[in-house]
Amino acid sequence: MPESLSARNIVKRYGGVVALSDGNLDVHTGEVVALIGANGSGKSTMSKVINGVVVLDGGQLLLDNNPVHWSSPQAAKNLGIATVFQELSLIPQMTVAENIWLTREPMTAIGTVNRKVLHEKTEELLSLFRGTYKVDLHPDDPIVSLPSDEKQIIEILKAISFDPWLIILDEATASLDSRQVQRLFELVEDWKEAGKAIIFVSHRMEEIFRIADRYSVLRNGKTVGAGDMKDVSEKELVKLMIEKESVFEYIRKDSKNGENEEKPVCLEVKELQTVTLKGINFSVREGELVGIGGLRGQGQRELLHSLFGDVPYSGTVKLFGNGYKFKHPREAMQIGLALVPGDRGREGLLSIRSILDNLQLPSWPRYGFPLRIKKAKRDAEQVGESLNLKMAGLEEPVSSLSGGNAQKVVLGKWLVRKPKLFLLDDPTKGVDVGTKAEIYSLLTQLCDEGKTILFYSSDDEELIGLCDRVLVLHDGIIRTELSGPSLTKENLISASLGVSNGFHPESRTGGTL
Amino acid sequence: GPQATEAPTQPPAPTAPAATEEPATTEEPIESGFTIGISNPFISSEYRTQMIAELIEVNQEYMAADITTELVIESADTDVAGQIQQLQNLMAQDVDAILVNPGDVSGLNATLQEALDQGIIVISVDQELDVPGVYNVGIDQKAWAMESAEWLAEKLGGEGDIVLIEGFPGHPANVARMEGVSEVLANYPGINVLATDTGRWDEATGQQVMSNFLAAYPNLDGYWTQDGMAIGALQAVMAANPAEWPQGVGEGRCQFLNLWEEALTMNPDFDSIAVANHPGVSPTGLRIAVNMLQGKEVDESTLGGANGLSFVLPLAAVITSENLDEGLAMCEGQPDAYLLDNIMTEEEVQQFFVQ
Amino acid sequence: MKRFSVSPPVAALILAIVLFLLSGFLPNSYGSNVDIAIAQATNIVRLAVFLGVIAAGQTLVIISGSEGIDLSAGSVVTLTAILTYVYVSGENDRVLIALLISLGVGAVIGMLNGIGVTFLKVSPFVMTLGMSGVVTGAIIVVNHGTVSGRIAPIMTRLIARPVSPSIPIPGAVVIWLIFGVLMWLLLERTAFGKNLFAIGVNRVTAKLSGVNVTWTNLATYSLAGALAGFGGFLLVGNTGVVHIQLGQPFLFPSIAAVAVGGTLLSGGKGSYWGTMAGAIVLTLITSLLTTMQMPDSVRRMVLGGTLLILISIYGRQRSLRL
Amino acid sequence: MKNRITWDFLMTRYPVFFPLVLLVLSVAINLYLQPNMFQLSTLNSNMRVFLPLILLTVGQAIVLIAGGIDISVGGIVSVVNTILATRVGLEGSSELMWQYVLISLLVGALAGAINGFFIAYLRLQPIITTYATSFLYAGFALFILPNPGGGIPSAIASVYRTSTPLSLPLAFYVIAILLLVWAYVSSTRYGKYLFAVGGKAEAAYETAVPVTLVQFSAYVISGFMAALAGIAITMLSGSGNADIGNPMTLNSITAVVIGGNAFSGGIGGVAGPILGAITLSVIQNIISFSHINTWWETLVKATIIVAALAAPGVINLFRRRRA
Ligand SMILES: Nc1ncnc2c1ncn2[C@@H]1O[C@H](COP(=O)(O)OP(=O)(O)OP(=O)(O)O)[C@@H](O)[C@H]1O
Ligand SMILES: Nc1ncnc2c1ncn2[C@@H]1O[C@H](COP(=O)(O)OP(=O)(O)OP(=O)(O)O)[C@@H](O)[C@H]1O
Ligand SMILES: [Mg+2]
Ligand SMILES: [Mg+2]
């Protein structure tokens, strides 16, 4: 088993776009290296260089100080390099078991896949995350039917299924809730102990400081710093990443809580029921920023999507004083709603279309006939600037953007329309710290302007830092509402686990939460 | 009919020379109550629709006279396997005779042999088959083509540049026709064939090919073509309207005759000849089949073809500038796609039988 | 480093011109006679018009994605050509209504396709193939060999004849150019066009961005049917006669024209300019093969080979390994 | 909820379910119209006619599973037919036949390899590529045999036409073998690769599946199956015709879809398409025996096929209405 892998002076271009100009990375067994950088700085590209998915334009890979060259992902895999891809590498139509073991299926003597062993081995892997699934996963479940966090877990299990020595986790935590992240980190500790090497990519500083031993920072495709985690502070890292002093200020609006009391109610939900939701009641006032918390898959997505007219429901929804029952998102948009969906590739983007087409998709009808393209471009450019979008041009396909920049497009297309009520499903997923801060200030600014925001996040810090109050969903109902002083991490976690505020039954009895 | 039998009908002994050896021939021939099957693998053409319509019409006569009880028509756009299935289905329905317009010259042989073995009378219409025991009814394709080629050569005075637009290369009818054309042109060394192309027996393609030819050879003297392609070719000439119109061969279809009339208004010197490969051969074949079923003996001296089993029918109509008016009169009340036709009467088909 | 790239429509057009110029060296070709060369070029473009118009609907359904394709286009062309022919029966003042009938009948058939594809989730390939059979069946039922009619002089005048004696460009070509501009407007300068591209790429995204996917898809198939109907109307104006297989020979070439024009067959990306160029290239190749004397077998092989080379030049998909 | 899962479960996990229902239904109707349908001679004469399409459909099904489409299969059938008809000839020996059967299979695989090369290695779009190669193959067939004719010895043809070992049509054995081979192949690693590549090629590539090789192989298989179909139809017709395969292509695709395979790839199998191919042919029989007016036949047949294609969708729509 190899002991170390190094990337030296890596150059990688996509057509005219330079993704990496001078990428460097060292990783040794028994350690976790955090690969950090802003959106589009080249982290995923670096991962794909290491696992042989892309062709190098320059530089060298060294395995135990010997130059190696991958001719295909197969070659890297054969030498024990496994990857959790940011955009996942699962075949939707195939089952969990088939996906995990694809290319390494246990075989029978006559050359067929040994389904029994396949089942057993899959069950064994699935048990690693047991308890964090909403409903128990089965080896025969097709991938299409899974929510995004469970897909993410399958992708992780797939990567570790062949006992690699190097595991690349490219934003593997972005879709996971805190409990799942916790489980993953426990596993990472085990792997470390077992002498594996781990490359960890994440935009969550807290996670990085929790798990990583060393760091390596990319900025615009160039490695600008590396070292031991114990030697740096969060501020220093951020500065390396984005060449700016810390932007880390959540703008809490405690002062405003009172103000909002007088504002009119703009959203009122009564007994909303769907397949997963079992009767949701709440109301939101104009200008409020209300968070939705809870573990993944408790109905948050369904709540946002049903409010947006994408999922049928029963119950009543009053918006801006009138009752509505939308049959199509278009109707919701018309009265000023906007939805930023959680799965940007599947629900938010038109991959092969231009950035312009993506930004303007909901707004074309506003540009008359024939469409006033020049004006559309100007508007799109403005949004791009306001979001700090890193792109080669509006005409480039959106697939050429890095994950975080693509996320900005998903958010940006609604800004063009100036909606009144935002429904956000994990809008900062995969977004770098700098941009996150910008998005936060954008959101607070929107609220100041009288817009209302309903905001789900898988990042608890974000909910606490940003929201006026948080509705915590558990098993399809609002279990707890937290606001003001009760809005603490501890309360959020216990409420997420289905524990009512103030009580600490079952597992948490001994804790000091 | 009362005589409808489940046992295969006995064919009249003399007409099945090689195929079957009947052990016990019934003495009195069955005179009525016949079921006749039609197998047609191609429907997307006016020739075939006219053919089917005429078959139905002629059969009405026999039905009225209680001679036939049913005409089972298997007609669809299909391939060789599909036509084999058609024939099998006809056999499964105990038909007494099969009229087949074959989509493949030899692909049906084994299946037709099975039909013959069951004692079914098999007549191939429109296309000659080389299966001992199978009768053929149709025109002489070669003679048909020679007629119009001869006219063209004479019209040009044996001198000039011409092009040829043929049907499906490799299709037996086309092969026979092109042979005829070559034979005629061999007698006119002054006529120079610049190019040959396929119009796929299709008006639009014929038009396209002719347009190309007109663009490539602005001084063309004449063109020879056949069937529906003639309409497309004339359309192309009218659209291009060259200073000197080439002389061209036409088709015995009302649409063409109308177009001819119209062309004369553009260019009074235009001349043509219209010959039809008429669908009436099939209903004539039906009459022959019925007569055979009724036990009439075929006068083999009237037959031709490779196996001496071919009924060769005369051409239906040859329209030139002399009798164009007659042709137009024949089209009176007929649809545009109507092919000038001739179905032999019951009396006329008696010429093929021993009196 | 700026990427060097030529858009597929331009590439196809350049290719057509080069091929045409090279064809001058072939025996039996125009050689050095400019008049004949122009006549030949005009003729090719004129022939391309009908393929081009029939391929317009094809372009739309292919862009709409989810394996969108319209295999009923050929039989719709035949049907509307027959309807026009029968209805007009030589009278100029019936032409406009005949045009509306053609568009309407085409749209209805297209809508049936659309219903099958959007609501019943039948894959477009087989849905439209089945519909093609239904339409052919209907043609046979309605007019088993009894078509009677005639096109009106004004149709011949506008479609088949040159614009004026001094301008030897056929009317059809002018109609096609106007048609091309309208198609461009539709695809690039209307919200419908933008929505069409969107559903071609990702229907879920489209829906969540307010696009009425169902309606857009339905409208696209209906429009494609209507355009095929228009193709039938134009075609009969050129041929002057009808027959049961009038439109069928245009079917697969119409798909090929779309592909040669650089439109992504998997949807979401493409242009009508490309299809126009593709139609010209295909017609050109067939015409050139016609004037070259070779057996039909060789001709088919050359056509297949040329198509392969054409799409190899610029029809290549993204590599899995970047 | 439970009910819904059962239906979806049947439709997605057992794609054979619906085609089986269709087949049973159409066979029942056919049986009603033609009571002697299950007599050995009738059964055999039907099955021998269906077999070429069945073979072709199996190859098409595999290409569709792998996310492609092959519209050159008819051309390959023609090439094989013309090779056999010209090389073996009406007077040929059975050794000669065997020899050219093997050569035909190689030729079919080679033709498939040409398709596979352009699609997998040059990354051209499948529909248009196989459309182009269909001209190559059809042209080549015409080149080999410009005029219909030739053939194979009738003794050999009659082996195909009349063999009924153990009182079952030969075709049943062929179908059984096809099903067995597929049952094996689909549970091998290669089988998983086919589905993975058809499901999502990029993800398969990142998982180190040899994507191009798998795509390539699917076309080789399709070419091989087309050659088998070509051999079968030559045995059936006993003669050569360069256009013999052309009309079969679209039927093979319809059969695959009736058989429950998704056009988008990654789903389905081979059993469904085989049932689909038989159903298509049985529908033709139903039309024959129901004695409807000739002029209506095409319309009725096409309508039945469209209805069969739309049936699952109608059922789903109805179910959703209720839910
Ligand atoms: N397939 C592609 N084609 C063209 N450009 C690409 C492609 N993939 C990535 N890029 C570009 O390469 C650069 C680096 O992208 P990469 O995905 O490595 O960023 P990242 O650091 O992973 O960002 P994120 O945090 O947003 O995931 C970006 O500018 C991106 O636009
Ligand atoms: N995940 C998906 N992948 C591909 N196509 C999809 C997917 N989800 C939906 N579609 C397709 O999108 C089309 C429209 O879906 P849907 O009916 O949900 O949207 P809509 O028509 O915009 O909404 P509505 O019917 O409520 O007006 C359907 O044809 C469906 O097949
Ligand atoms: Mg990334
Ligand atoms: Mg819908």
Short mmCIF file of N, CA, C and O in Angstrom, two decimals, chain D residues 196-246:
data_model
loop_
_atom_site.label_atom_id
_atom_site.label_comp_id
_atom_site.label_asym_id
_atom_site.label_seq_id
_atom_site.Cartn_x
_atom_site.Cartn_y
_atom_site.Cartn_z
N ALA D 196 -25.45 0.18 -16.64
CA ALA D 196 -24.82 1.37 -16.09
C ALA D 196 -24.53 2.39 -17.19
O ALA D 196 -24.82 3.58 -17.04
N VAL D 197 -24.01 1.91 -18.30
CA VAL D 197 -23.66 2.81 -19.40
C VAL D 197 -24.92 3.45 -19.98
O VAL D 197 -24.96 4.64 -20.29
N GLY D 198 -25.96 2.63 -20.11
CA GLY D 198 -27.21 3.17 -20.63
C GLY D 198 -27.87 4.11 -19.64
O GLY D 198 -28.58 5.04 -20.02
N GLY D 199 -27.65 3.86 -18.36
CA GLY D 199 -28.28 4.69 -17.34
C GLY D 199 -27.66 6.06 -17.24
O GLY D 199 -28.35 7.08 -17.32
N LYS D 200 -26.36 6.12 -17.08
CA LYS D 200 -25.69 7.41 -16.97
C LYS D 200 -24.22 7.21 -17.28
O LYS D 200 -23.43 6.80 -16.42
N ALA D 201 -23.86 7.51 -18.52
CA ALA D 201 -22.52 7.17 -18.99
C ALA D 201 -21.42 7.88 -18.20
O ALA D 201 -20.39 7.28 -17.89
N GLU D 202 -21.63 9.16 -17.84
CA GLU D 202 -20.57 9.90 -17.14
C GLU D 202 -20.28 9.25 -15.80
O GLU D 202 -19.12 9.05 -15.42
N ALA D 203 -21.35 8.94 -15.07
CA ALA D 203 -21.17 8.32 -13.76
C ALA D 203 -20.49 6.97 -13.91
O ALA D 203 -19.60 6.62 -13.13
N ALA D 204 -20.89 6.22 -14.92
CA ALA D 204 -20.26 4.92 -15.14
C ALA D 204 -18.77 5.11 -15.41
O ALA D 204 -17.93 4.37 -14.91
N TYR D 205 -18.46 6.13 -16.18
CA TYR D 205 -17.05 6.38 -16.49
C TYR D 205 -16.26 6.70 -15.23
O TYR D 205 -15.18 6.18 -15.00
N GLU D 206 -16.86 7.55 -14.39
CA GLU D 206 -16.16 7.92 -13.16
C GLU D 206 -16.00 6.72 -12.23
O GLU D 206 -15.12 6.70 -11.39
N THR D 207 -16.88 5.74 -12.39
CA THR D 207 -16.80 4.54 -11.57
C THR D 207 -15.84 3.53 -12.19
O THR D 207 -15.73 2.42 -11.74
N ALA D 208 -15.18 3.92 -13.26
CA ALA D 208 -14.19 3.08 -13.92
C ALA D 208 -14.82 1.94 -14.72
O ALA D 208 -14.21 0.91 -14.94
N VAL D 209 -16.04 2.12 -15.19
CA VAL D 209 -16.62 1.19 -16.14
C VAL D 209 -16.02 1.52 -17.51
O VAL D 209 -15.93 2.69 -17.87
N PRO D 210 -15.59 0.51 -18.25
CA PRO D 210 -15.03 0.79 -19.58
C PRO D 210 -16.14 1.18 -20.56
O PRO D 210 -16.58 0.38 -21.39
N VAL D 211 -16.59 2.42 -20.45
CA VAL D 211 -17.80 2.86 -21.14
C VAL D 211 -17.75 2.65 -22.65
O VAL D 211 -18.65 2.06 -23.24
N THR D 212 -16.68 3.12 -23.28
CA THR D 212 -16.63 3.03 -24.74
C THR D 212 -16.67 1.58 -25.20
O THR D 212 -17.36 1.25 -26.16
N LEU D 213 -15.94 0.74 -24.49
CA LEU D 213 -15.91 -0.66 -24.87
C LEU D 213 -17.31 -1.28 -24.77
O LEU D 213 -17.74 -2.04 -25.63
N VAL D 214 -18.01 -0.93 -23.72
CA VAL D 214 -19.35 -1.49 -23.52
C VAL D 214 -20.29 -1.00 -24.63
O VAL D 214 -21.04 -1.78 -25.22
N GLN D 215 -20.22 0.30 -24.93
CA GLN D 215 -21.05 0.83 -26.01
C GLN D 215 -20.73 0.11 -27.32
O GLN D 215 -21.63 -0.35 -28.03
N PHE D 216 -19.46 0.02 -27.58
CA PHE D 216 -19.00 -0.65 -28.80
C PHE D 216 -19.58 -2.06 -28.87
O PHE D 216 -20.15 -2.48 -29.87
N SER D 217 -19.46 -2.79 -27.76
CA SER D 217 -19.88 -4.19 -27.76
C SER D 217 -21.38 -4.32 -28.01
O SER D 217 -21.82 -5.27 -28.65
N ALA D 218 -22.15 -3.35 -27.52
CA ALA D 218 -23.60 -3.44 -27.71
C ALA D 218 -23.93 -3.44 -29.20
O ALA D 218 -24.80 -4.18 -29.67
N TYR D 219 -23.22 -2.61 -29.96
CA TYR D 219 -23.49 -2.56 -31.40
C TYR D 219 -23.00 -3.83 -32.08
O TYR D 219 -23.61 -4.29 -33.06
N VAL D 220 -21.89 -4.40 -31.58
CA VAL D 220 -21.42 -5.65 -32.16
C VAL D 220 -22.47 -6.74 -31.94
O VAL D 220 -22.81 -7.50 -32.85
N ILE D 221 -23.03 -6.76 -30.74
CA ILE D 221 -24.08 -7.76 -30.46
C ILE D 221 -25.27 -7.54 -31.38
O ILE D 221 -25.81 -8.48 -31.97
N SER D 222 -25.65 -6.27 -31.52
CA SER D 222 -26.79 -5.97 -32.38
C SER D 222 -26.52 -6.42 -33.82
O SER D 222 -27.39 -6.99 -34.48
N GLY D 223 -25.29 -6.17 -34.29
CA GLY D 223 -24.93 -6.61 -35.64
C GLY D 223 -24.99 -8.12 -35.76
O GLY D 223 -25.50 -8.68 -36.75
N PHE D 224 -24.50 -8.77 -34.71
CA PHE D 224 -24.51 -10.23 -34.69
C PHE D 224 -25.95 -10.77 -34.73
O PHE D 224 -26.27 -11.67 -35.50
N MET D 225 -26.80 -10.18 -33.91
CA MET D 225 -28.20 -10.62 -33.89
C MET D 225 -28.88 -10.33 -35.23
O MET D 225 -29.71 -11.11 -35.69
N ALA D 226 -28.51 -9.20 -35.84
CA ALA D 226 -29.08 -8.88 -37.15
C ALA D 226 -28.65 -9.94 -38.16
O ALA D 226 -29.43 -10.33 -39.04
N ALA D 227 -27.40 -10.40 -38.03
CA ALA D 227 -26.94 -11.45 -38.94
C ALA D 227 -27.76 -12.72 -38.72
O ALA D 227 -28.17 -13.39 -39.68
N LEU D 228 -28.01 -13.06 -37.45
CA LEU D 228 -28.85 -14.23 -37.18
C LEU D 228 -30.23 -14.05 -37.80
O LEU D 228 -30.77 -14.98 -38.41
N ALA D 229 -30.78 -12.84 -37.66
CA ALA D 229 -32.09 -12.56 -38.26
C ALA D 229 -32.00 -12.72 -39.77
O ALA D 229 -32.92 -13.25 -40.40
N GLY D 230 -30.89 -12.27 -40.34
CA GLY D 230 -30.69 -12.38 -41.78
C GLY D 230 -30.65 -13.84 -42.21
O GLY D 230 -31.23 -14.23 -43.24
N ILE D 231 -29.98 -14.66 -41.41
CA ILE D 231 -29.92 -16.09 -41.72
C ILE D 231 -31.32 -16.68 -41.64
O ILE D 231 -31.75 -17.43 -42.53
N ALA D 232 -32.04 -16.30 -40.58
CA ALA D 232 -33.38 -16.86 -40.40
C ALA D 232 -34.29 -16.48 -41.56
O ALA D 232 -35.02 -17.32 -42.10
N ILE D 233 -34.24 -15.21 -41.97
CA ILE D 233 -35.18 -14.81 -43.02
C ILE D 233 -34.76 -15.41 -44.36
O ILE D 233 -35.60 -15.68 -45.22
N THR D 234 -33.48 -15.66 -44.53
CA THR D 234 -33.04 -16.32 -45.76
C THR D 234 -33.55 -17.76 -45.79
O THR D 234 -33.99 -18.27 -46.82
N MET D 235 -33.48 -18.42 -44.62
CA MET D 235 -34.01 -19.78 -44.54
C MET D 235 -35.51 -19.78 -44.79
O MET D 235 -36.06 -20.72 -45.35
N LEU D 236 -36.17 -18.73 -44.33
CA LEU D 236 -37.63 -18.66 -44.50
C LEU D 236 -38.00 -18.44 -45.95
O LEU D 236 -38.87 -19.11 -46.50
N SER D 237 -37.32 -17.49 -46.59
CA SER D 237 -37.72 -17.13 -47.96
C SER D 237 -36.98 -17.98 -48.98
O SER D 237 -37.43 -18.12 -50.10
N GLY D 238 -35.83 -18.50 -48.59
CA GLY D 238 -35.06 -19.34 -49.49
C GLY D 238 -34.41 -18.58 -50.63
O GLY D 238 -33.82 -19.18 -51.51
N SER D 239 -34.53 -17.24 -50.62
CA SER D 239 -34.02 -16.51 -51.77
C SER D 239 -33.35 -15.22 -51.36
O SER D 239 -33.36 -14.85 -50.19
N GLY D 240 -32.77 -14.56 -52.32
CA GLY D 240 -32.04 -13.34 -52.04
C GLY D 240 -32.75 -12.11 -52.58
O GLY D 240 -33.36 -12.15 -53.65
N ASN D 241 -32.68 -11.02 -51.80
CA ASN D 241 -33.27 -9.76 -52.23
C ASN D 241 -32.61 -8.66 -51.42
O ASN D 241 -32.68 -8.65 -50.19
N ALA D 242 -31.98 -7.74 -52.11
CA ALA D 242 -31.17 -6.74 -51.40
C ALA D 242 -31.99 -5.79 -50.55
O ALA D 242 -31.44 -5.06 -49.74
N ASP D 243 -33.28 -5.80 -50.72
CA ASP D 243 -34.10 -4.88 -49.91
C ASP D 243 -34.86 -5.61 -48.80
O ASP D 243 -35.73 -5.03 -48.16
N ILE D 244 -34.50 -6.86 -48.59
CA ILE D 244 -35.31 -7.71 -47.72
C ILE D 244 -35.39 -7.19 -46.28
O ILE D 244 -36.40 -7.30 -45.61
N GLY D 245 -34.29 -6.58 -45.80
CA GLY D 245 -34.25 -6.22 -44.37
C GLY D 245 -34.84 -4.86 -44.05
O GLY D 245 -35.26 -4.61 -42.92
N ASN D 246 -34.87 -3.98 -45.06
CA ASN D 246 -35.27 -2.59 -44.80
C ASN D 246 -36.51 -2.41 -43.95
O ASN D 246 -36.49 -1.68 -42.97
#
